[in-house]
């Protein structure tokens, strides 16, 4: 970090500035507790972007009869929608907030910060591309901050904002801001997070949220929170090949047969060769049909109807994929799980697993448990209690189809459903297919590579590597740290 | 459907400019939800309330299942107090798009002559909307019902899931909702249980209007300003052209350019003074609006948390 305390951007080298501004909605998650001023921060975002209307503010004032000392409404009331929460003064569930600037619109998953609600944070983080971690400048980085960063990273978030709030209460102390930025940078690096922006904020006074805080903090030359959000990137799942989980088969008449689904990775155009999984049959794409026009290409995120050039057997739950870079198909996979319900996850119990449109039986065997305090994985083969994060082995009766979550957040993600209650009991991320050798390769020689991130992503996407993904260890870091680590080996 | 028809249709549409990426993302998400529910449930139904959100929902349903027909019926709960222009618009849409339309009115409410004027807005809503909806869902044995609710509408809706689980007696338990991760939806239910599915969850009011504009979606004329008769009652502009309307002592029937931001039962839906007669005007007005669209809704003002209470009881 430089002495002039700009935005404290850590290791920006790997992320080239996007040539075109991304105008798709940015999904983000906010993490922090009531004490950190989270409701005030979100309220401030909604208020200063004019997402809160006068009658809503009036209803707030009528309900609470109180305003804060700046004459603003009590934002917590605006946000805590459910009566039970208003009565208890706590936030008990994930809520979604919407605001927009003239450049972009935003979907905020607002999650409670209290420890027992890991499940809510995992839920909110599952769709988010960026996490805003909120700390109170007086209290500093807490164990909770590390925990939130760990969960967000695990759920695949790669962009972080550290909002150091209540900076006004420490007299806009630059040295304290620098100290907290540095401290968080250490945590982020240990988690392999590349992109962190630290911002000194007063949510109450509206400084560096939507409007800048230059009047109080002339020393801060970095972006406001909203500026960072406007420039953040949305994951597009382009690193693996074409994926189409088939949701339904459309047969409106004898002459038409189309496979409907949302492209979960890569791109497709007429003429492409595809494979239908798990059957392994091949065909060529004849047409991409949408309501508006017959298209000449479709990319990740598009909801399409695909017509193939020959009669093949395709059903809901199948995956149509590019023939060149196929997902993994197998009966055993390794995954990470977040246990979401009081009953936890029981070893050996048979659950329903749903991923994309595919639902099948699975049995789960835990192997280790994450200690959120230290960030260490400990051996554990018993049940996973609620809010626990564990590594597990998944065993299927019928072939399962996945990509590693690291490569594709759609085809690598799944939920577990308890067949006794029908409730969603876990969210999971695929690490990779479980090799037949099952760790017998341990005595073999190992090679450590240090590669540019884009090259590494390409290699990871290749069939050869993805088949043995569970034998590969990967850590992301910046070039300096990588050089240091290699230096240690040499010495 | 014959391929020739389908080709003719697409050629018509070639000229339309592509959607901006933001609306495209919202559209893709909604289509995904429609297809998932249609594939996972045995007897889905789409709640159709004729308003702008329902109009967008209907358009998205047509897109989701194209080139096929919408594979489920549309259900309209008619309270008997809808604007006549809404009913004629509904019937026109059903004809134009070859919809399977089911209309239900609570027979008990009809027999007892339930009226928002004599029985109050709360009781009217209970009987003619909430109870009527339960009756119709039970009668159709529907196990999934699409609705056009958006999370930005009201505080209790901000925590609603996209698949919102309901007990056999249609109750919603906000404290015990199923976690919903990624876009993987849990559609497993027991017989008698159901889900409400909300493809527009992540849309805002501005998105709805911009999409209507981009896709050229037809709307009931009530959304556009015209000279209409009304009175001012409890700070609300109440439409006064129905023969059941009775002015209170001292009330003056006025006539001016007004329009509606949301549509419901006319005695419960406030108008705004406006000269916005085109979609462009409406959007321009919306972008500088300082009050929310639900401000005109009497139902939300009964008490704090009133929407949550109604939802727990089965209101959409």
mmCIF file of N, CA, C and O in Angstrom, chain B residues 89 144 153 188 230 290 301:
data_model
loop_
_atom_site.group_PDB
_atom_site.id
_atom_site.type_symbol
_atom_site.label_atom_id
_atom_site.label_comp_id
_atom_site.label_asym_id
_atom_site.label_seq_id
_atom_site.Cartn_x
_atom_site.Cartn_y
_atom_site.Cartn_z
ATOM 1 N N UNK B 89 -60.337 -5.557 -20.930
ATOM 2 C CA UNK B 89 -58.948 -5.799 -21.334
ATOM 3 C C UNK B 89 -58.587 -7.279 -21.126
ATOM 4 O O UNK B 89 -57.973 -7.915 -21.995
ATOM 5 N N UNK B 144 -48.880 -25.239 -7.753
ATOM 6 C CA UNK B 144 -47.968 -24.091 -7.882
ATOM 7 C C UNK B 144 -48.746 -22.946 -8.508
ATOM 8 O O UNK B 144 -49.523 -23.154 -9.434
ATOM 9 N N UNK B 153 -41.648 -4.017 -3.660
ATOM 10 C CA UNK B 153 -42.950 -3.394 -3.449
ATOM 11 C C UNK B 153 -43.204 -2.974 -2.003
ATOM 12 O O UNK B 153 -43.826 -1.952 -1.752
ATOM 13 N N UNK B 188 -39.943 -29.596 -3.980
ATOM 14 C CA UNK B 188 -40.512 -30.813 -3.400
ATOM 15 C C UNK B 188 -41.559 -30.467 -2.352
ATOM 16 O O UNK B 188 -41.281 -29.769 -1.379
ATOM 17 N N UNK B 230 -63.839 11.843 -10.115
ATOM 18 C CA UNK B 230 -63.295 11.320 -8.856
ATOM 19 C C UNK B 230 -63.660 12.239 -7.704
ATOM 20 O O UNK B 230 -64.108 13.376 -7.919
ATOM 21 N N UNK B 290 -41.764 10.994 -6.186
ATOM 22 C CA UNK B 290 -41.185 10.979 -4.844
ATOM 23 C C UNK B 290 -42.000 10.119 -3.888
ATOM 24 O O UNK B 290 -41.667 10.005 -2.729
ATOM 25 N N UNK B 301 -52.300 0.588 4.356
ATOM 26 C CA UNK B 301 -52.267 1.607 5.397
ATOM 27 C C UNK B 301 -53.110 1.243 6.617
ATOM 28 O O UNK B 301 -53.157 1.981 7.581
#
